[in-house]
PDB file of C-alpha atoms in Angstrom:
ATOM      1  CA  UNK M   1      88.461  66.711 113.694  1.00  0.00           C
ATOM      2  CA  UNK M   2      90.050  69.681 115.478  1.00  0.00           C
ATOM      3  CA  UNK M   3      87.644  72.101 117.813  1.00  0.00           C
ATOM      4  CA  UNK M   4      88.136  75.543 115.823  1.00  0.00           C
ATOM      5  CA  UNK M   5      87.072  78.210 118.619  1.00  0.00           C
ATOM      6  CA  UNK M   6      88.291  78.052 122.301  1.00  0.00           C
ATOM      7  CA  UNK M   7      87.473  81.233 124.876  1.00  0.00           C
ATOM      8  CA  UNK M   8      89.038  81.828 128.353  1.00  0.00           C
ATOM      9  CA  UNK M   9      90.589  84.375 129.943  1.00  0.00           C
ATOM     10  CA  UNK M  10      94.825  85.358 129.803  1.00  0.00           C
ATOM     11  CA  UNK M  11      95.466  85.960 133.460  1.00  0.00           C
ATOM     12  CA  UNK M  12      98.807  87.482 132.988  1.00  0.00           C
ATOM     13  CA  UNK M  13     100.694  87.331 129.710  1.00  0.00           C
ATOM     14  CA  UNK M  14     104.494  88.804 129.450  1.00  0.00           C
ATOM     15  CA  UNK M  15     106.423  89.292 126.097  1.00  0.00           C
ATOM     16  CA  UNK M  16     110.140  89.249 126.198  1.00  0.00           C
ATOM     17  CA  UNK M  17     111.017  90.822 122.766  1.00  0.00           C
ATOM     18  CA  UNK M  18     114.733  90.558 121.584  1.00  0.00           C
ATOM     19  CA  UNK M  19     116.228  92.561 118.143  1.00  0.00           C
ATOM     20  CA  UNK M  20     117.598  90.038 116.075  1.00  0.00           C
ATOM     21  CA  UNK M  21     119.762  90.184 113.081  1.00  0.00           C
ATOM     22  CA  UNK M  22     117.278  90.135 110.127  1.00  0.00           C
ATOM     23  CA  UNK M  23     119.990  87.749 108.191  1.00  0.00           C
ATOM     24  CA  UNK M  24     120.281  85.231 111.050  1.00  0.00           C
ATOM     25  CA  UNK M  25     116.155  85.332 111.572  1.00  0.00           C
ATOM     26  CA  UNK M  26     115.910  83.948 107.779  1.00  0.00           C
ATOM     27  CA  UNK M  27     117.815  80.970 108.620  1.00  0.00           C
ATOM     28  CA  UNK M  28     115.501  80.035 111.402  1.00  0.00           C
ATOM     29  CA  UNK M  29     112.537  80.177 109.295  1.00  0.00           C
ATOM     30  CA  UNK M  30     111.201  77.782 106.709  1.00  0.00           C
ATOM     31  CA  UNK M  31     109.326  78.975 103.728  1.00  0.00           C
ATOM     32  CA  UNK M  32     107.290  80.870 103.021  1.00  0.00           C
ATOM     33  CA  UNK M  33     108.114  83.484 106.073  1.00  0.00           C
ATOM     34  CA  UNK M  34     110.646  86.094 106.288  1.00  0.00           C
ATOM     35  CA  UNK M  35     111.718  88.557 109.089  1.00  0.00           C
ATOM     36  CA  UNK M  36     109.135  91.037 109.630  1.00  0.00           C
ATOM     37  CA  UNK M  37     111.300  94.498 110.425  1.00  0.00           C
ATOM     38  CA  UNK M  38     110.877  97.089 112.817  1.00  0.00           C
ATOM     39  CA  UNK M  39     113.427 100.190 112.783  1.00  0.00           C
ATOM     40  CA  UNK M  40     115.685  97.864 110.343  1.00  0.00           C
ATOM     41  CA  UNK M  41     115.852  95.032 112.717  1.00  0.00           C
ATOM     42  CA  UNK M  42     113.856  91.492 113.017  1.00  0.00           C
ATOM     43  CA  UNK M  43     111.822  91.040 115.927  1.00  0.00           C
ATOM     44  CA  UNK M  44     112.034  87.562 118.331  1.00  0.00           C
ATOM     45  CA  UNK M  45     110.503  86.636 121.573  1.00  0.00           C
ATOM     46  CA  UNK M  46     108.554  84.744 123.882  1.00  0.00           C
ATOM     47  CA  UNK M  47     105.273  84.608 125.214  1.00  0.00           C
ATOM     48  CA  UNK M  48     104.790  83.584 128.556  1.00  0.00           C
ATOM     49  CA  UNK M  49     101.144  83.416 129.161  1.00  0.00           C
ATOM     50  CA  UNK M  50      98.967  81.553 131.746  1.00  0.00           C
ATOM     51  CA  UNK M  51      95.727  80.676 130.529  1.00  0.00           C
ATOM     52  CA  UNK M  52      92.195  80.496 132.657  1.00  0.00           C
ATOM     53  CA  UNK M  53      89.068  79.360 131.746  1.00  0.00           C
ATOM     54  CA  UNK M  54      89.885  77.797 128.571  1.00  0.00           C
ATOM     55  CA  UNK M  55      87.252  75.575 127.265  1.00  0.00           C
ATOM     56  CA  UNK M  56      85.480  75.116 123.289  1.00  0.00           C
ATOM     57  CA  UNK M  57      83.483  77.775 122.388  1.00  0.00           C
ATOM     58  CA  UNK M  58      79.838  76.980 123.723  1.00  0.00           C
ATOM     59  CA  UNK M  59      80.937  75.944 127.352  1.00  0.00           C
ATOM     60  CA  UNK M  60      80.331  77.506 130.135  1.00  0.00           C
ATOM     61  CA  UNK M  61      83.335  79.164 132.013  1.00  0.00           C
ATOM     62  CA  UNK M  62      83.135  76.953 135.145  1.00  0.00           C
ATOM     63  CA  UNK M  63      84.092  73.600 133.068  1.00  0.00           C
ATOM     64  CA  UNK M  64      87.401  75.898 131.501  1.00  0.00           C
ATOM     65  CA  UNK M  65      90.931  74.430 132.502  1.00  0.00           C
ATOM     66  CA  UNK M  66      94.138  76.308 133.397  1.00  0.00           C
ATOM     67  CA  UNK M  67      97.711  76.213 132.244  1.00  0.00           C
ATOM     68  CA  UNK M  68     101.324  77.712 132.324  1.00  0.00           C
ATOM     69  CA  UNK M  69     102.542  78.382 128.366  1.00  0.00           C
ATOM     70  CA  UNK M  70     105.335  79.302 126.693  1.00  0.00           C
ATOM     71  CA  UNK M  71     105.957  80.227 123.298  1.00  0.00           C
ATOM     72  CA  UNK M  72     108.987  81.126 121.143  1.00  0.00           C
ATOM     73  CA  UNK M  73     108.045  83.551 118.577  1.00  0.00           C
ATOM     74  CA  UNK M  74     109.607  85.448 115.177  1.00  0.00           C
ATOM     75  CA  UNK M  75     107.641  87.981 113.935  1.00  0.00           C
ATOM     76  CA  UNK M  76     107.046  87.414 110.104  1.00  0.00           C
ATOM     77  CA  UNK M  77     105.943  88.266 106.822  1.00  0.00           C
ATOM     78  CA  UNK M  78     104.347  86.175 103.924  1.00  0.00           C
ATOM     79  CA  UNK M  79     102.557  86.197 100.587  1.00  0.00           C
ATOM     80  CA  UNK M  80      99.511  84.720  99.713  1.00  0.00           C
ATOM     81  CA  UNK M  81      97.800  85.200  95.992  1.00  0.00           C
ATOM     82  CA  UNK M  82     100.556  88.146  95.746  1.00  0.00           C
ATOM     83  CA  UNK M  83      99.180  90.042  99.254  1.00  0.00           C
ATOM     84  CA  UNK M  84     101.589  90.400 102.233  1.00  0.00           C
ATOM     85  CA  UNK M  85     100.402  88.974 105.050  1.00  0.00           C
ATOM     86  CA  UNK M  86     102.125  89.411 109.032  1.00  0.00           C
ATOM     87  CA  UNK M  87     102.164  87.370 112.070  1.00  0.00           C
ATOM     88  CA  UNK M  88     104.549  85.333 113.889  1.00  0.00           C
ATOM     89  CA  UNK M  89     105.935  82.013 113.371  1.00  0.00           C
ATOM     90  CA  UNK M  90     105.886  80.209 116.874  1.00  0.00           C
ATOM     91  CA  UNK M  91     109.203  77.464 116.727  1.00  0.00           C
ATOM     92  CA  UNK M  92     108.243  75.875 119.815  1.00  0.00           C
ATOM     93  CA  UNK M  93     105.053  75.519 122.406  1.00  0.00           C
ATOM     94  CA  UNK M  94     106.219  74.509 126.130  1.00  0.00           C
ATOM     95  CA  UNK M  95     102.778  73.916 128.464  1.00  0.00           C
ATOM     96  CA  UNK M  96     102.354  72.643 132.084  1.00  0.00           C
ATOM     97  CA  UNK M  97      99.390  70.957 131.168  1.00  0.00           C
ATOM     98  CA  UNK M  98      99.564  67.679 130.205  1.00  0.00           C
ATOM     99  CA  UNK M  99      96.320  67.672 128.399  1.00  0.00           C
ATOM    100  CA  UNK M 100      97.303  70.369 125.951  1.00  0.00           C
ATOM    101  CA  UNK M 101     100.761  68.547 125.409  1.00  0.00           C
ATOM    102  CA  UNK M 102      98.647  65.308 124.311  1.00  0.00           C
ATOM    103  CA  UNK M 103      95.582  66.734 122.321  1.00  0.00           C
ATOM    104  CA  UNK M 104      97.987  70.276 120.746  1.00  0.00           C
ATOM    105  CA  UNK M 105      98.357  69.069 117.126  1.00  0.00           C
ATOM    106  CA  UNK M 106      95.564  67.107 117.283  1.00  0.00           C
ATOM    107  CA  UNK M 107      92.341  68.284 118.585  1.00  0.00           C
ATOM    108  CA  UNK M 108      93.631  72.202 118.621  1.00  0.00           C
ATOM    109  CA  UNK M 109      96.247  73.210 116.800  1.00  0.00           C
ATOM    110  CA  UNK M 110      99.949  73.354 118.133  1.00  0.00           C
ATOM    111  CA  UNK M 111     101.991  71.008 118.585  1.00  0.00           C
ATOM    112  CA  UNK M 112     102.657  71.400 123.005  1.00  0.00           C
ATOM    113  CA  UNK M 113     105.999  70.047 124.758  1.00  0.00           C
ATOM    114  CA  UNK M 114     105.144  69.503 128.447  1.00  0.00           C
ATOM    115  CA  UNK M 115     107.949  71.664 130.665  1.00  0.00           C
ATOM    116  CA  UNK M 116     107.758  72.064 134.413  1.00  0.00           C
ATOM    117  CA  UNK M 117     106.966  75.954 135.039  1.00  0.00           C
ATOM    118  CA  UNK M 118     107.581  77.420 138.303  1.00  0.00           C
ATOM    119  CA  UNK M 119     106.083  81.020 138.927  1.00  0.00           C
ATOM    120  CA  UNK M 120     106.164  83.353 141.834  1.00  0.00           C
ATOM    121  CA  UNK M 121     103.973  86.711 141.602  1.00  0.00           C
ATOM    122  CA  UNK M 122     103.603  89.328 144.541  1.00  0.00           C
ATOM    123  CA  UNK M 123     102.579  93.468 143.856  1.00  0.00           C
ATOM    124  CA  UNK M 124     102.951  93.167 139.830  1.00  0.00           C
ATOM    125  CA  UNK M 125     106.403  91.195 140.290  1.00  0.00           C
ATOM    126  CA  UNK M 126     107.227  87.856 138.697  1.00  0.00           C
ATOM    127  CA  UNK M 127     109.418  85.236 138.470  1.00  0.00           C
ATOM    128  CA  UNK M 128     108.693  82.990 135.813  1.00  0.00           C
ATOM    129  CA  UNK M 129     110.602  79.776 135.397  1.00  0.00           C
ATOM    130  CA  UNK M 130     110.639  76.892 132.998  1.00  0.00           C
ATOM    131  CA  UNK M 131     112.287  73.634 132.333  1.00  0.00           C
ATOM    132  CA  UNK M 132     110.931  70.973 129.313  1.00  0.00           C
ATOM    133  CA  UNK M 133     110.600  67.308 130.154  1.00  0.00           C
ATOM    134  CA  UNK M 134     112.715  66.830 126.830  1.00  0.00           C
ATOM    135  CA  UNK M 135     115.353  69.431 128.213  1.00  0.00           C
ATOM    136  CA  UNK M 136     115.683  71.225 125.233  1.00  0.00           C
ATOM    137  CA  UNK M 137     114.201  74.895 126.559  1.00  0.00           C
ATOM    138  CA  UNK M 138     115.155  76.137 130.178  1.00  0.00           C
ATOM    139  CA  UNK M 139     114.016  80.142 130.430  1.00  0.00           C
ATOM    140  CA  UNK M 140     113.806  82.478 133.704  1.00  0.00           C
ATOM    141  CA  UNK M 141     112.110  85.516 133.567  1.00  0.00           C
ATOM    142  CA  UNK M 142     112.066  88.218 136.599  1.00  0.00           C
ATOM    143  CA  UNK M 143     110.396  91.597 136.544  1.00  0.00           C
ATOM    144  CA  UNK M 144     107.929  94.273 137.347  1.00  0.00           C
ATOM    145  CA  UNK M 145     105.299  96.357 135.956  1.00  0.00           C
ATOM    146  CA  UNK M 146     106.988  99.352 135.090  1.00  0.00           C
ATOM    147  CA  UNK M 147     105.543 102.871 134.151  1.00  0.00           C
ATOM    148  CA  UNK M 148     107.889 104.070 132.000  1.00  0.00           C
ATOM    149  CA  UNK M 149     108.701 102.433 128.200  1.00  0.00           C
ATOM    150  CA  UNK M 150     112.641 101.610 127.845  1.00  0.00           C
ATOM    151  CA  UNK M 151     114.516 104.282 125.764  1.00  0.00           C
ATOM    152  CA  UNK M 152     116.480 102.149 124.225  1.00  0.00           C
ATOM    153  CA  UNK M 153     113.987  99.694 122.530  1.00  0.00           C
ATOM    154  CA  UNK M 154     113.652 100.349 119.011  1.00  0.00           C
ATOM    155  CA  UNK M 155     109.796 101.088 119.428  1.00  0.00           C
ATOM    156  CA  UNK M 156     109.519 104.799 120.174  1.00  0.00           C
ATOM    157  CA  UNK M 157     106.816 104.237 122.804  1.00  0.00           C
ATOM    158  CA  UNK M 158     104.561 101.867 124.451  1.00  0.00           C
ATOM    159  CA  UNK M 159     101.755 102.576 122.127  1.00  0.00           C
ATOM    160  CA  UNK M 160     103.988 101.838 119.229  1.00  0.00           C
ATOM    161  CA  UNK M 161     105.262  98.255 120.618  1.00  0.00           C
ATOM    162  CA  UNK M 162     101.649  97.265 121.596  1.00  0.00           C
ATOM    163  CA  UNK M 163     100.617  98.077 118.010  1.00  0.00           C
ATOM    164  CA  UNK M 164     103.281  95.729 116.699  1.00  0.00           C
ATOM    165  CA  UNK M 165     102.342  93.025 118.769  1.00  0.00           C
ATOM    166  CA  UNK M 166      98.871  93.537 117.909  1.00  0.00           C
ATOM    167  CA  UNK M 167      98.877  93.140 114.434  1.00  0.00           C
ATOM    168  CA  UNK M 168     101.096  89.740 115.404  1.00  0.00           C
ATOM    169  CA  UNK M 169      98.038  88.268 116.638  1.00  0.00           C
ATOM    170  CA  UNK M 170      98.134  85.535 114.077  1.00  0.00           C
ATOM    171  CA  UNK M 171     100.272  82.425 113.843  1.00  0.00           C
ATOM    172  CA  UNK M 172     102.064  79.781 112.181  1.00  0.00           C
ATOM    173  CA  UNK M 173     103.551  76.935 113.920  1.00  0.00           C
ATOM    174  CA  UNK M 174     104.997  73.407 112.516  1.00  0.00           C
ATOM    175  CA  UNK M 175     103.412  70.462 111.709  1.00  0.00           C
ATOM    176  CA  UNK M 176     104.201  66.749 111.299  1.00  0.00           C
ATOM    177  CA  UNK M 177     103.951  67.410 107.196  1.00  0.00           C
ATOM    178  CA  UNK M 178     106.788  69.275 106.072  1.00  0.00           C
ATOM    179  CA  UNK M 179     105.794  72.024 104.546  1.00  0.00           C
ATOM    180  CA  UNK M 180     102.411  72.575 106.023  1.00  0.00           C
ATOM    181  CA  UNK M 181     101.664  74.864 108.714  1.00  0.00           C
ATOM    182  CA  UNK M 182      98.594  75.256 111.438  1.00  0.00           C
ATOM    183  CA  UNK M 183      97.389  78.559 112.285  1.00  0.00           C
ATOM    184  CA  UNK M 184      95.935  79.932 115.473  1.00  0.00           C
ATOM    185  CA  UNK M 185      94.819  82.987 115.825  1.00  0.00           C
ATOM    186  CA  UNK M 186      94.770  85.601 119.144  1.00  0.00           C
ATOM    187  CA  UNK M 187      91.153  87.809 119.456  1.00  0.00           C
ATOM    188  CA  UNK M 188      91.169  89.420 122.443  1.00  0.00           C
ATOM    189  CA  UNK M 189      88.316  91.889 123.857  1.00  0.00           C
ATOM    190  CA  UNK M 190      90.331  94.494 125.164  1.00  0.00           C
ATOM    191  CA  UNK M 191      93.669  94.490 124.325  1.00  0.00           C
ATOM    192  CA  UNK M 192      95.443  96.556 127.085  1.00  0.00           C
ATOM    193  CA  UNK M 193      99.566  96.735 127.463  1.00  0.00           C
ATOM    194  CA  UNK M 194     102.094  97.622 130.311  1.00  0.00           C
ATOM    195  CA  UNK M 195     105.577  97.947 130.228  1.00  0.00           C
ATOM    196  CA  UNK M 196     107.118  95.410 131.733  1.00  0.00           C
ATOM    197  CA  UNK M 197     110.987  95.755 133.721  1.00  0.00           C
ATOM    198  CA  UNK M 198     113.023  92.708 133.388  1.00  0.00           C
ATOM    199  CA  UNK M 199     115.443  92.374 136.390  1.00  0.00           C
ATOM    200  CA  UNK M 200     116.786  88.714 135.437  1.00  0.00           C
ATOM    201  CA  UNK M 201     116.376  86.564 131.873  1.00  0.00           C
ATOM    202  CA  UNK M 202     118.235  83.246 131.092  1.00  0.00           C
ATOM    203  CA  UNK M 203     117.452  81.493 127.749  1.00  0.00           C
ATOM    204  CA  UNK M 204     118.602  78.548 126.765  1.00  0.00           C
ATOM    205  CA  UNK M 205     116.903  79.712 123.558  1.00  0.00           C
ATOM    206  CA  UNK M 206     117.998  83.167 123.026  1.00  0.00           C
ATOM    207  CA  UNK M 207     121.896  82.021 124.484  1.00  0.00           C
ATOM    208  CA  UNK M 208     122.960  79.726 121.822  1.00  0.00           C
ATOM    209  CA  UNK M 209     125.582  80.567 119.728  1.00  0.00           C
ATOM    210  CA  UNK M 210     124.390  78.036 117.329  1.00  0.00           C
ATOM    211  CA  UNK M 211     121.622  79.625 116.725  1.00  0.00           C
ATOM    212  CA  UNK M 212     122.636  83.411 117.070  1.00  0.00           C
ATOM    213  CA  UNK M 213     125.926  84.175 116.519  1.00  0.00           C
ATOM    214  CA  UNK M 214     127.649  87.046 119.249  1.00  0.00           C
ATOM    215  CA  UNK M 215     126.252  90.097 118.720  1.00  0.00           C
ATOM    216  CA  UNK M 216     123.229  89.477 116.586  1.00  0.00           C
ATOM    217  CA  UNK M 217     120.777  89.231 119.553  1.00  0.00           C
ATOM    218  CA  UNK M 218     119.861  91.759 121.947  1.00  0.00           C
ATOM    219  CA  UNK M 219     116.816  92.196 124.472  1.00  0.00           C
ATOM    220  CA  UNK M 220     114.713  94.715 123.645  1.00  0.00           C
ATOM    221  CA  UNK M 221     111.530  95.545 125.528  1.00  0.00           C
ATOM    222  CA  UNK M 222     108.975  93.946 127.859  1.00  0.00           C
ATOM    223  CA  UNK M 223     105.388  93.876 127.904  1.00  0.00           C
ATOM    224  CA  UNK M 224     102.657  93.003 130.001  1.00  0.00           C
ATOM    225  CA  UNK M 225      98.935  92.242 129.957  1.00  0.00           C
ATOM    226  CA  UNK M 226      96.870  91.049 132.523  1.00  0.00           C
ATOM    227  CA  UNK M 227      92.882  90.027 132.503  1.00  0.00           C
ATOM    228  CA  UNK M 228      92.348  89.510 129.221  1.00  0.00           C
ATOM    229  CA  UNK M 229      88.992  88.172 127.572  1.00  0.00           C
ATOM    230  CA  UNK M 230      90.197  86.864 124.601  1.00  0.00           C
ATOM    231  CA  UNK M 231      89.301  83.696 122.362  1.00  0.00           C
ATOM    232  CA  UNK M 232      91.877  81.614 119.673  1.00  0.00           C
ATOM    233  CA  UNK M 233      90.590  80.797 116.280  1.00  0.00           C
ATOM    234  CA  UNK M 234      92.070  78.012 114.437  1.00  0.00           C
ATOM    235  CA  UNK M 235      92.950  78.658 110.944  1.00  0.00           C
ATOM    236  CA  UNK M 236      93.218  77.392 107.461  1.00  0.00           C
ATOM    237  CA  UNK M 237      96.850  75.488 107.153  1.00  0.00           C
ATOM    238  CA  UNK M 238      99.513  77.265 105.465  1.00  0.00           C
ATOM    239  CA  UNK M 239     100.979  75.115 102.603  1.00  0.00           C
ATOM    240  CA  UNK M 240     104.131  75.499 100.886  1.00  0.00           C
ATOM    241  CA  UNK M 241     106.547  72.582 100.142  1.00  0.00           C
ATOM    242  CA  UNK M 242     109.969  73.478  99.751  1.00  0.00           C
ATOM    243  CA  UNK M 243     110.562  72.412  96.648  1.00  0.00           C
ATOM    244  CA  UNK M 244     107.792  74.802  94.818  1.00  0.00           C
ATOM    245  CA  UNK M 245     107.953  78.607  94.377  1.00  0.00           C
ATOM    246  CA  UNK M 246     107.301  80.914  97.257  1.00  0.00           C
ATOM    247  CA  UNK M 247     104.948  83.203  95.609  1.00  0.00           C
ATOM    248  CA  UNK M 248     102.416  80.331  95.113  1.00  0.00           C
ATOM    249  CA  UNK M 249     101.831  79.521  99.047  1.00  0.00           C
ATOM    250  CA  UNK M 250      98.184  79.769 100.138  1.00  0.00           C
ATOM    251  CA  UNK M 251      95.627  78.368 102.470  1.00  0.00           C
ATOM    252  CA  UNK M 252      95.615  74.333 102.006  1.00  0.00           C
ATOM    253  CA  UNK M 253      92.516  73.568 100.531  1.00  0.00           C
ATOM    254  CA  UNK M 254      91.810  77.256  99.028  1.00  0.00           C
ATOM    255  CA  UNK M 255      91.278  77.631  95.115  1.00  0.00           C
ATOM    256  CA  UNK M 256      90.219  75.045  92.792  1.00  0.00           C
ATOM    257  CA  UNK M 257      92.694  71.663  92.385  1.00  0.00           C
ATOM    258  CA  UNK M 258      96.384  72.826  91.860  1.00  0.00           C
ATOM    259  CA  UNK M 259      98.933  70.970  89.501  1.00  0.00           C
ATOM    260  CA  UNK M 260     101.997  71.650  91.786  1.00  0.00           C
ATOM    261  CA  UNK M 261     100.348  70.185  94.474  1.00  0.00           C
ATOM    262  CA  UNK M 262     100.108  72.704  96.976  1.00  0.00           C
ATOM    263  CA  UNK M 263      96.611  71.422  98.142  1.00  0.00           C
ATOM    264  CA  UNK M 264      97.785  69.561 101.462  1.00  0.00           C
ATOM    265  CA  UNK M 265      94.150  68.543 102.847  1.00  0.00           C
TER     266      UNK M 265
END
């Protein structure tokens, strides 16, 4: 039985957002997703959030827990029932807590990797750093608050980015069934943005040529949000074996008893 509704509060939360070849973006994602565009081009990134407070809905704030988090995101479109949905599709969770890298997947959804996270902050600077246990995802982030939105990011303004992201709030990650997704959903109180200035970004992620050939990344924009009241919401899983058509994806367990099978509770 998973706990459904957790509440804290995100502390500081930066979003490195790279353009992305939309063609390259499908091959990273299983069905039922697709790219979700914005100015022609697919959207990728990370999250790199730390968490206060966190504890299941009905606790008090003084028994929450804190962590360092990480995730890899694609922004993405889907049908269900023949209506577009949008989100993200998170490929990989990295957490310095150990807790969520045992119960993630289990008791909450998301499936965690523990990673060693290293973070120095001073005056609205940061230097966030990251390296899994499994060593499969090394990242460094430096930066600064900024007060002026990058010309060159395909957003025309800061308002316009945030807006994005907002609407992103929802997403998908992999499960141990292929096929089947678990969703977690972001509600946050006030949802406030900065622009963020990167002055330094390695990722071992973002830098491999197996995964994105020369020339169809590029970094984009930078956000950040700080002292955030927010809760996640787990959702419904996502069902759609690959071996069925992609129109017919919907919640697992939605609808009466389907034929094809696409009923994964």
């Amino acid at each position: 039985m998973q706990i459904t509704t957790v509440r804290g509060v995100i502390d500081r939360r930066v979003l490195v957002n790279f353009r992305v070849d939309p063609a390259v973006l499908a091959t990273l994602l299983p069905s039922p997703f697709r790219p979700k565009l914005a100015g022609g081009t697919g959207m990728a990134g990370v999250c790199l959030i730390r968490l206060k407070q966190i504890r299941p809905d009905g606790l008090p704030s003084c028994l929450g827990v804190s962590s360092e988090n990480a995730a890899h995101r694609i922004a993405v479109e889907w049908d269900v029932d023949g209506a577009t949905q949008e989100g993200v599709f998170i490929s990989r969770r990295d957490t310095s807590s150990r807790l969520n890298a045992v119960v993630g997947g289990r008791l909450f959804p998301g499936v965690h990797h523990h990673a060693v996270f290293r973070v120095q902050e001073h005056d609205d600077r940061y230097r966030i750093e990251l390296s899994s246990d499994d060593h499969r995802m090394r990242l460094l982030v430096e930066g600064r608050a900024a007060a002026q939105f990058p010309p060159g990011s395909v957003f025309g303004s800061l308002r316009e980015a945030s807006d994005f992201f907002e609407r992103g709030s929802l997403g998908y990650s992999l499960t141990s069934t292929p096929g089947q997704f678990e969703g977690l959903e972001l509600r946050s109180v006030d949802w406030r943005v900065r622009s963020f200035a990167i002055d330094k970004l390695e990722s071992s992620f973002f830098e491999s040529r197996s995964l994105f050939p020369a020339g169809a990344v590029e970094f984009d924009s930078s956000l950040l949000m700080q002292g955030i009241n927010h809760e996640w919401r787990a959702r419904k899983k996502l069902c759609c074996p690959e071996d069925v058509d992609r129109r017919l994806v919907r919640p697992c367990g939605a609808g009466r008893p389907d034929p094809m099978n696409l009923r994964c509770d």
